[in-house]
Amino acid sequence: MLSQVIRYDGSMTSPSESAPLDGDELETWSALATVLEWLPPVLDVQLQDGWNLTHFEFGVLYALATAEGRSLPMSTLAGFANSTLSRLSRAVVRLEKRDWVRRSTDPEDRRVTIAWLTDSGAEVVASAAPAHADLVRRLVFDSLSAEQAMTLREISRSIAAAISDEGGWRPGR
Protein backbone atom coordinates (compact mmCIF):
# COMPACT_ATOMS: atom_id res chain seq x y z
CA MET A 1 0.00 0.00 0.00
CA LEU A 2 1.23 3.48 -0.84
CA SER A 3 2.08 5.54 2.18
CA GLN A 4 2.82 8.68 0.17
CA VAL A 5 2.20 10.04 -3.32
CA ILE A 6 4.83 12.10 -5.15
CA ARG A 7 3.48 15.30 -6.70
CA TYR A 8 4.93 16.88 -9.88
CA ASP A 9 6.82 19.44 -7.83
CA GLY A 10 8.55 16.62 -5.94
CA SER A 11 6.66 17.14 -2.69
CA MET A 12 4.95 14.24 -0.97
CA THR A 13 1.32 13.93 0.07
CA SER A 14 -0.71 11.22 1.71
CA PRO A 15 -3.19 9.32 -0.51
CA SER A 16 -5.79 9.79 2.23
CA GLU A 17 -5.63 13.56 1.70
CA SER A 18 -7.81 13.26 -1.37
CA ALA A 19 -10.65 10.93 -2.28
CA PRO A 20 -10.69 9.00 -5.56
CA LEU A 21 -12.43 10.60 -8.51
CA ASP A 22 -16.08 9.70 -8.78
CA GLY A 23 -19.36 10.97 -10.16
CA ASP A 24 -19.09 14.17 -12.19
CA GLU A 25 -15.32 14.48 -11.66
CA LEU A 26 -14.73 11.00 -13.05
CA GLU A 27 -17.07 11.62 -16.01
CA THR A 28 -15.33 14.92 -16.83
CA TRP A 29 -11.85 13.47 -16.43
CA SER A 30 -12.75 10.47 -18.56
CA ALA A 31 -14.05 12.72 -21.35
CA LEU A 32 -10.91 14.90 -21.26
CA ALA A 33 -8.57 11.90 -21.09
CA THR A 34 -10.30 10.42 -24.14
CA VAL A 35 -9.76 13.63 -26.13
CA LEU A 36 -6.13 13.75 -25.00
CA GLU A 37 -5.60 10.18 -26.22
CA TRP A 38 -7.62 10.29 -29.46
CA LEU A 39 -6.77 13.71 -30.90
CA PRO A 40 -2.97 13.46 -31.37
CA PRO A 41 -3.05 10.25 -33.44
CA VAL A 42 -5.75 11.66 -35.74
CA LEU A 43 -3.67 14.78 -36.34
CA ASP A 44 -0.59 12.62 -36.96
CA VAL A 45 -2.38 10.36 -39.46
CA GLN A 46 -3.47 13.25 -41.65
CA LEU A 47 -0.01 14.84 -41.69
CA GLN A 48 1.72 11.47 -42.19
CA ASP A 49 -0.54 10.53 -45.08
CA GLY A 50 -0.35 13.87 -46.85
CA TRP A 51 3.14 15.16 -46.07
CA ASN A 52 5.08 12.40 -44.28
CA LEU A 53 5.18 14.58 -41.14
CA THR A 54 4.27 14.02 -37.53
CA HIS A 55 2.14 16.64 -35.79
CA PHE A 56 5.23 17.53 -33.74
CA GLU A 57 7.33 18.07 -36.88
CA PHE A 58 4.56 20.18 -38.42
CA GLY A 59 4.52 22.30 -35.26
CA VAL A 60 8.27 22.86 -35.57
CA LEU A 61 7.94 23.88 -39.24
CA TYR A 62 4.95 26.10 -38.47
CA ALA A 63 6.78 27.85 -35.61
CA LEU A 64 9.68 28.59 -37.96
CA ALA A 65 7.33 29.70 -40.75
CA THR A 66 5.69 32.24 -38.48
CA ALA A 67 8.92 33.49 -36.86
CA GLU A 68 10.62 36.66 -38.00
CA GLY A 69 13.13 35.71 -40.67
CA ARG A 70 11.81 32.12 -40.59
CA SER A 71 14.40 31.28 -37.93
CA LEU A 72 14.62 30.69 -34.20
CA PRO A 73 17.27 29.64 -31.71
CA MET A 74 16.86 25.92 -30.99
CA SER A 75 16.27 26.65 -27.29
CA THR A 76 13.42 29.04 -28.15
CA LEU A 77 11.98 26.54 -30.62
CA ALA A 78 12.11 23.84 -27.92
CA GLY A 79 10.06 26.09 -25.65
CA PHE A 80 7.47 26.68 -28.37
CA ALA A 81 7.32 22.95 -29.06
CA ASN A 82 7.18 22.12 -25.33
CA SER A 83 10.05 19.77 -26.03
CA THR A 84 13.44 18.82 -24.74
CA LEU A 85 16.35 19.95 -26.88
CA SER A 86 17.16 16.28 -27.48
CA ARG A 87 13.71 15.47 -28.92
CA LEU A 88 13.72 18.66 -30.95
CA SER A 89 17.20 17.93 -32.31
CA ARG A 90 16.11 14.47 -33.50
CA ALA A 91 13.09 16.00 -35.27
CA VAL A 92 15.20 18.74 -36.84
CA VAL A 93 17.70 16.16 -38.13
CA ARG A 94 14.79 14.39 -39.90
CA LEU A 95 13.60 17.72 -41.31
CA GLU A 96 17.13 18.62 -42.44
CA LYS A 97 17.37 15.33 -44.36
CA ARG A 98 14.31 16.46 -46.35
CA ASP A 99 15.87 19.91 -46.89
CA TRP A 100 13.02 21.59 -45.00
CA VAL A 101 15.18 23.01 -42.18
CA ARG A 102 18.82 23.87 -41.79
CA ARG A 103 20.84 24.75 -38.72
CA SER A 104 23.75 27.10 -38.22
CA THR A 105 25.68 28.63 -35.38
CA ASP A 106 24.62 32.13 -34.39
CA PRO A 107 27.47 34.41 -35.58
CA GLU A 108 26.92 36.70 -32.58
CA ASP A 109 26.92 33.90 -29.98
CA ARG A 110 28.66 30.72 -31.13
CA ARG A 111 27.02 28.78 -28.26
CA VAL A 112 23.59 29.24 -29.88
CA THR A 113 22.30 27.11 -32.74
CA ILE A 114 19.71 28.67 -35.03
CA ALA A 115 17.13 26.63 -36.96
CA TRP A 116 16.10 28.08 -40.33
CA LEU A 117 13.11 27.13 -42.47
CA THR A 118 14.17 26.55 -46.07
CA ASP A 119 12.08 27.56 -49.07
CA SER A 120 11.03 23.94 -49.58
CA GLY A 121 10.09 23.72 -45.89
CA ALA A 122 7.96 26.84 -46.30
CA GLU A 123 6.25 25.18 -49.26
CA VAL A 124 5.42 22.15 -47.10
CA VAL A 125 3.90 24.37 -44.41
CA ALA A 126 1.92 26.33 -47.02
CA SER A 127 0.63 23.05 -48.44
CA ALA A 128 -0.17 21.27 -45.15
CA ALA A 129 -1.51 24.17 -43.09
CA PRO A 130 -4.91 24.56 -44.82
CA ALA A 131 -5.71 20.85 -44.57
CA HIS A 132 -4.53 20.77 -40.96
CA ALA A 133 -6.67 23.80 -40.12
CA ASP A 134 -9.69 22.17 -41.82
CA LEU A 135 -9.21 19.00 -39.75
CA VAL A 136 -8.90 20.98 -36.51
CA ARG A 137 -12.04 22.91 -37.41
CA ARG A 138 -13.96 19.68 -38.15
CA LEU A 139 -12.80 17.88 -35.03
CA VAL A 140 -12.90 20.75 -32.55
CA PHE A 141 -14.67 23.90 -33.63
CA ASP A 142 -17.49 22.42 -35.73
CA SER A 143 -18.58 20.36 -32.73
CA LEU A 144 -18.74 23.44 -30.46
CA SER A 145 -20.76 26.61 -30.36
CA ALA A 146 -18.82 29.90 -30.34
CA GLU A 147 -19.52 30.16 -26.60
CA GLN A 148 -18.28 26.60 -26.00
CA ALA A 149 -15.11 27.33 -28.00
CA MET A 150 -14.44 30.38 -25.83
CA THR A 151 -15.07 28.30 -22.72
CA LEU A 152 -12.73 25.58 -24.01
CA ARG A 153 -10.01 28.21 -24.48
CA GLU A 154 -10.50 29.49 -20.93
CA ILE A 155 -10.58 25.97 -19.50
CA SER A 156 -7.45 24.97 -21.43
CA ARG A 157 -5.58 28.03 -20.19
CA SER A 158 -6.67 27.32 -16.61
CA ILE A 159 -5.49 23.71 -16.82
CA ALA A 160 -2.18 24.78 -18.40
CA ALA A 161 -1.66 27.32 -15.62
CA ALA A 162 -2.43 24.69 -12.97
CA ILE A 163 0.09 22.32 -14.55
CA SER A 164 2.68 25.09 -14.58
CA ASP A 165 1.91 26.06 -10.97
CA GLU A 166 2.19 22.42 -9.90
CA GLY A 167 5.69 22.32 -11.34
CA GLY A 168 4.57 19.85 -14.00
CA TRP A 169 6.41 18.82 -17.10
CA ARG A 170 8.56 21.42 -18.77
CA PRO A 171 11.17 21.09 -21.48
CA GLY A 172 14.40 19.79 -20.07
CA ARG A 173 12.74 18.24 -17.06
PDB file of C-alpha atoms in Angstrom:
ATOM      1  CA  MET A   1       0.000   0.000   0.000  1.00  0.00           C
ATOM      2  CA  LEU A   2       1.232   3.482  -0.838  1.00  0.00           C
ATOM      3  CA  SER A   3       2.078   5.545   2.178  1.00  0.00           C
ATOM      4  CA  GLN A   4       2.823   8.682   0.165  1.00  0.00           C
ATOM      5  CA  VAL A   5       2.198  10.042  -3.318  1.00  0.00           C
ATOM      6  CA  ILE A   6       4.833  12.101  -5.154  1.00  0.00           C
ATOM      7  CA  ARG A   7       3.480  15.301  -6.701  1.00  0.00           C
ATOM      8  CA  TYR A   8       4.926  16.876  -9.882  1.00  0.00           C
ATOM      9  CA  ASP A   9       6.818  19.442  -7.834  1.00  0.00           C
ATOM     10  CA  GLY A  10       8.555  16.620  -5.936  1.00  0.00           C
ATOM     11  CA  SER A  11       6.657  17.137  -2.689  1.00  0.00           C
ATOM     12  CA  MET A  12       4.950  14.242  -0.969  1.00  0.00           C
ATOM     13  CA  THR A  13       1.319  13.931   0.067  1.00  0.00           C
ATOM     14  CA  SER A  14      -0.714  11.216   1.709  1.00  0.00           C
ATOM     15  CA  PRO A  15      -3.188   9.321  -0.512  1.00  0.00           C
ATOM     16  CA  SER A  16      -5.785   9.789   2.232  1.00  0.00           C
ATOM     17  CA  GLU A  17      -5.635  13.564   1.704  1.00  0.00           C
ATOM     18  CA  SER A  18      -7.811  13.255  -1.369  1.00  0.00           C
ATOM     19  CA  ALA A  19     -10.649  10.931  -2.281  1.00  0.00           C
ATOM     20  CA  PRO A  20     -10.693   9.003  -5.558  1.00  0.00           C
ATOM     21  CA  LEU A  21     -12.433  10.603  -8.511  1.00  0.00           C
ATOM     22  CA  ASP A  22     -16.079   9.703  -8.777  1.00  0.00           C
ATOM     23  CA  GLY A  23     -19.358  10.975 -10.157  1.00  0.00           C
ATOM     24  CA  ASP A  24     -19.093  14.175 -12.192  1.00  0.00           C
ATOM     25  CA  GLU A  25     -15.324  14.477 -11.655  1.00  0.00           C
ATOM     26  CA  LEU A  26     -14.730  10.999 -13.047  1.00  0.00           C
ATOM     27  CA  GLU A  27     -17.069  11.622 -16.006  1.00  0.00           C
ATOM     28  CA  THR A  28     -15.330  14.916 -16.827  1.00  0.00           C
ATOM     29  CA  TRP A  29     -11.848  13.472 -16.426  1.00  0.00           C
ATOM     30  CA  SER A  30     -12.747  10.468 -18.560  1.00  0.00           C
ATOM     31  CA  ALA A  31     -14.045  12.717 -21.346  1.00  0.00           C
ATOM     32  CA  LEU A  32     -10.908  14.901 -21.256  1.00  0.00           C
ATOM     33  CA  ALA A  33      -8.569  11.895 -21.092  1.00  0.00           C
ATOM     34  CA  THR A  34     -10.304  10.420 -24.135  1.00  0.00           C
ATOM     35  CA  VAL A  35      -9.761  13.626 -26.126  1.00  0.00           C
ATOM     36  CA  LEU A  36      -6.126  13.752 -25.000  1.00  0.00           C
ATOM     37  CA  GLU A  37      -5.599  10.179 -26.218  1.00  0.00           C
ATOM     38  CA  TRP A  38      -7.625  10.294 -29.458  1.00  0.00           C
ATOM     39  CA  LEU A  39      -6.774  13.712 -30.899  1.00  0.00           C
ATOM     40  CA  PRO A  40      -2.973  13.462 -31.365  1.00  0.00           C
ATOM     41  CA  PRO A  41      -3.048  10.248 -33.441  1.00  0.00           C
ATOM     42  CA  VAL A  42      -5.753  11.655 -35.736  1.00  0.00           C
ATOM     43  CA  LEU A  43      -3.672  14.781 -36.336  1.00  0.00           C
ATOM     44  CA  ASP A  44      -0.593  12.615 -36.963  1.00  0.00           C
ATOM     45  CA  VAL A  45      -2.383  10.358 -39.458  1.00  0.00           C
ATOM     46  CA  GLN A  46      -3.467  13.249 -41.655  1.00  0.00           C
ATOM     47  CA  LEU A  47      -0.011  14.837 -41.689  1.00  0.00           C
ATOM     48  CA  GLN A  48       1.723  11.473 -42.187  1.00  0.00           C
ATOM     49  CA  ASP A  49      -0.539  10.530 -45.083  1.00  0.00           C
ATOM     50  CA  GLY A  50      -0.348  13.871 -46.847  1.00  0.00           C
ATOM     51  CA  TRP A  51       3.142  15.161 -46.069  1.00  0.00           C
ATOM     52  CA  ASN A  52       5.081  12.403 -44.279  1.00  0.00           C
ATOM     53  CA  LEU A  53       5.179  14.578 -41.145  1.00  0.00           C
ATOM     54  CA  THR A  54       4.267  14.025 -37.528  1.00  0.00           C
ATOM     55  CA  HIS A  55       2.145  16.644 -35.794  1.00  0.00           C
ATOM     56  CA  PHE A  56       5.227  17.529 -33.736  1.00  0.00           C
ATOM     57  CA  GLU A  57       7.332  18.074 -36.879  1.00  0.00           C
ATOM     58  CA  PHE A  58       4.563  20.181 -38.423  1.00  0.00           C
ATOM     59  CA  GLY A  59       4.522  22.296 -35.260  1.00  0.00           C
ATOM     60  CA  VAL A  60       8.268  22.862 -35.574  1.00  0.00           C
ATOM     61  CA  LEU A  61       7.937  23.875 -39.237  1.00  0.00           C
ATOM     62  CA  TYR A  62       4.947  26.101 -38.470  1.00  0.00           C
ATOM     63  CA  ALA A  63       6.785  27.849 -35.612  1.00  0.00           C
ATOM     64  CA  LEU A  64       9.678  28.591 -37.961  1.00  0.00           C
ATOM     65  CA  ALA A  65       7.327  29.702 -40.753  1.00  0.00           C
ATOM     66  CA  THR A  66       5.688  32.243 -38.479  1.00  0.00           C
ATOM     67  CA  ALA A  67       8.923  33.486 -36.859  1.00  0.00           C
ATOM     68  CA  GLU A  68      10.620  36.660 -37.997  1.00  0.00           C
ATOM     69  CA  GLY A  69      13.126  35.713 -40.672  1.00  0.00           C
ATOM     70  CA  ARG A  70      11.815  32.119 -40.593  1.00  0.00           C
ATOM     71  CA  SER A  71      14.404  31.283 -37.935  1.00  0.00           C
ATOM     72  CA  LEU A  72      14.625  30.688 -34.197  1.00  0.00           C
ATOM     73  CA  PRO A  73      17.272  29.636 -31.708  1.00  0.00           C
ATOM     74  CA  MET A  74      16.861  25.925 -30.988  1.00  0.00           C
ATOM     75  CA  SER A  75      16.272  26.650 -27.288  1.00  0.00           C
ATOM     76  CA  THR A  76      13.421  29.037 -28.147  1.00  0.00           C
ATOM     77  CA  LEU A  77      11.984  26.544 -30.618  1.00  0.00           C
ATOM     78  CA  ALA A  78      12.114  23.839 -27.922  1.00  0.00           C
ATOM     79  CA  GLY A  79      10.057  26.093 -25.654  1.00  0.00           C
ATOM     80  CA  PHE A  80       7.465  26.683 -28.370  1.00  0.00           C
ATOM     81  CA  ALA A  81       7.324  22.948 -29.064  1.00  0.00           C
ATOM     82  CA  ASN A  82       7.178  22.116 -25.333  1.00  0.00           C
ATOM     83  CA  SER A  83      10.048  19.768 -26.029  1.00  0.00           C
ATOM     84  CA  THR A  84      13.445  18.820 -24.738  1.00  0.00           C
ATOM     85  CA  LEU A  85      16.355  19.946 -26.884  1.00  0.00           C
ATOM     86  CA  SER A  86      17.156  16.278 -27.475  1.00  0.00           C
ATOM     87  CA  ARG A  87      13.711  15.467 -28.918  1.00  0.00           C
ATOM     88  CA  LEU A  88      13.718  18.663 -30.954  1.00  0.00           C
ATOM     89  CA  SER A  89      17.199  17.926 -32.315  1.00  0.00           C
ATOM     90  CA  ARG A  90      16.109  14.471 -33.498  1.00  0.00           C
ATOM     91  CA  ALA A  91      13.090  15.999 -35.266  1.00  0.00           C
ATOM     92  CA  VAL A  92      15.204  18.743 -36.842  1.00  0.00           C
ATOM     93  CA  VAL A  93      17.696  16.155 -38.129  1.00  0.00           C
ATOM     94  CA  ARG A  94      14.788  14.388 -39.899  1.00  0.00           C
ATOM     95  CA  LEU A  95      13.598  17.717 -41.312  1.00  0.00           C
ATOM     96  CA  GLU A  96      17.133  18.619 -42.441  1.00  0.00           C
ATOM     97  CA  LYS A  97      17.366  15.329 -44.359  1.00  0.00           C
ATOM     98  CA  ARG A  98      14.315  16.458 -46.353  1.00  0.00           C
ATOM     99  CA  ASP A  99      15.869  19.911 -46.890  1.00  0.00           C
ATOM    100  CA  TRP A 100      13.025  21.592 -44.996  1.00  0.00           C
ATOM    101  CA  VAL A 101      15.175  23.008 -42.179  1.00  0.00           C
ATOM    102  CA  ARG A 102      18.823  23.872 -41.792  1.00  0.00           C
ATOM    103  CA  ARG A 103      20.840  24.748 -38.717  1.00  0.00           C
ATOM    104  CA  SER A 104      23.745  27.097 -38.217  1.00  0.00           C
ATOM    105  CA  THR A 105      25.681  28.633 -35.379  1.00  0.00           C
ATOM    106  CA  ASP A 106      24.622  32.131 -34.386  1.00  0.00           C
ATOM    107  CA  PRO A 107      27.469  34.405 -35.582  1.00  0.00           C
ATOM    108  CA  GLU A 108      26.915  36.703 -32.575  1.00  0.00           C
ATOM    109  CA  ASP A 109      26.918  33.898 -29.983  1.00  0.00           C
ATOM    110  CA  ARG A 110      28.660  30.721 -31.126  1.00  0.00           C
ATOM    111  CA  ARG A 111      27.019  28.783 -28.258  1.00  0.00           C
ATOM    112  CA  VAL A 112      23.588  29.237 -29.877  1.00  0.00           C
ATOM    113  CA  THR A 113      22.297  27.107 -32.739  1.00  0.00           C
ATOM    114  CA  ILE A 114      19.712  28.674 -35.034  1.00  0.00           C
ATOM    115  CA  ALA A 115      17.129  26.627 -36.962  1.00  0.00           C
ATOM    116  CA  TRP A 116      16.098  28.076 -40.334  1.00  0.00           C
ATOM    117  CA  LEU A 117      13.109  27.134 -42.465  1.00  0.00           C
ATOM    118  CA  THR A 118      14.169  26.554 -46.069  1.00  0.00           C
ATOM    119  CA  ASP A 119      12.082  27.564 -49.066  1.00  0.00           C
ATOM    120  CA  SER A 120      11.033  23.943 -49.581  1.00  0.00           C
ATOM    121  CA  GLY A 121      10.090  23.719 -45.892  1.00  0.00           C
ATOM    122  CA  ALA A 122       7.964  26.844 -46.297  1.00  0.00           C
ATOM    123  CA  GLU A 123       6.246  25.184 -49.261  1.00  0.00           C
ATOM    124  CA  VAL A 124       5.421  22.149 -47.102  1.00  0.00           C
ATOM    125  CA  VAL A 125       3.904  24.370 -44.412  1.00  0.00           C
ATOM    126  CA  ALA A 126       1.923  26.326 -47.015  1.00  0.00           C
ATOM    127  CA  SER A 127       0.630  23.052 -48.445  1.00  0.00           C
ATOM    128  CA  ALA A 128      -0.166  21.271 -45.149  1.00  0.00           C
ATOM    129  CA  ALA A 129      -1.513  24.174 -43.085  1.00  0.00           C
ATOM    130  CA  PRO A 130      -4.906  24.560 -44.823  1.00  0.00           C
ATOM    131  CA  ALA A 131      -5.714  20.845 -44.569  1.00  0.00           C
ATOM    132  CA  HIS A 132      -4.531  20.768 -40.964  1.00  0.00           C
ATOM    133  CA  ALA A 133      -6.674  23.801 -40.116  1.00  0.00           C
ATOM    134  CA  ASP A 134      -9.688  22.165 -41.822  1.00  0.00           C
ATOM    135  CA  LEU A 135      -9.209  19.002 -39.747  1.00  0.00           C
ATOM    136  CA  VAL A 136      -8.896  20.984 -36.512  1.00  0.00           C
ATOM    137  CA  ARG A 137     -12.040  22.911 -37.408  1.00  0.00           C
ATOM    138  CA  ARG A 138     -13.958  19.680 -38.155  1.00  0.00           C
ATOM    139  CA  LEU A 139     -12.802  17.880 -35.029  1.00  0.00           C
ATOM    140  CA  VAL A 140     -12.904  20.752 -32.547  1.00  0.00           C
ATOM    141  CA  PHE A 141     -14.675  23.900 -33.634  1.00  0.00           C
ATOM    142  CA  ASP A 142     -17.489  22.421 -35.734  1.00  0.00           C
ATOM    143  CA  SER A 143     -18.576  20.362 -32.730  1.00  0.00           C
ATOM    144  CA  LEU A 144     -18.738  23.439 -30.464  1.00  0.00           C
ATOM    145  CA  SER A 145     -20.761  26.612 -30.361  1.00  0.00           C
ATOM    146  CA  ALA A 146     -18.824  29.903 -30.339  1.00  0.00           C
ATOM    147  CA  GLU A 147     -19.517  30.156 -26.601  1.00  0.00           C
ATOM    148  CA  GLN A 148     -18.275  26.602 -25.997  1.00  0.00           C
ATOM    149  CA  ALA A 149     -15.106  27.327 -28.002  1.00  0.00           C
ATOM    150  CA  MET A 150     -14.440  30.383 -25.832  1.00  0.00           C
ATOM    151  CA  THR A 151     -15.074  28.300 -22.724  1.00  0.00           C
ATOM    152  CA  LEU A 152     -12.731  25.578 -24.007  1.00  0.00           C
ATOM    153  CA  ARG A 153     -10.012  28.212 -24.483  1.00  0.00           C
ATOM    154  CA  GLU A 154     -10.502  29.491 -20.928  1.00  0.00           C
ATOM    155  CA  ILE A 155     -10.582  25.968 -19.504  1.00  0.00           C
ATOM    156  CA  SER A 156      -7.447  24.965 -21.435  1.00  0.00           C
ATOM    157  CA  ARG A 157      -5.579  28.031 -20.187  1.00  0.00           C
ATOM    158  CA  SER A 158      -6.671  27.322 -16.613  1.00  0.00           C
ATOM    159  CA  ILE A 159      -5.486  23.709 -16.817  1.00  0.00           C
ATOM    160  CA  ALA A 160      -2.181  24.775 -18.402  1.00  0.00           C
ATOM    161  CA  ALA A 161      -1.657  27.324 -15.617  1.00  0.00           C
ATOM    162  CA  ALA A 162      -2.434  24.694 -12.965  1.00  0.00           C
ATOM    163  CA  ILE A 163       0.088  22.316 -14.548  1.00  0.00           C
ATOM    164  CA  SER A 164       2.684  25.087 -14.584  1.00  0.00           C
ATOM    165  CA  ASP A 165       1.908  26.062 -10.974  1.00  0.00           C
ATOM    166  CA  GLU A 166       2.195  22.424  -9.904  1.00  0.00           C
ATOM    167  CA  GLY A 167       5.690  22.317 -11.338  1.00  0.00           C
ATOM    168  CA  GLY A 168       4.567  19.848 -14.001  1.00  0.00           C
ATOM    169  CA  TRP A 169       6.412  18.821 -17.102  1.00  0.00           C
ATOM    170  CA  ARG A 170       8.561  21.425 -18.765  1.00  0.00           C
ATOM    171  CA  PRO A 171      11.173  21.089 -21.484  1.00  0.00           C
ATOM    172  CA  GLY A 172      14.403  19.795 -20.072  1.00  0.00           C
ATOM    173  CA  ARG A 173      12.736  18.242 -17.062  1.00  0.00           C
TER     174      ARG A 173
END
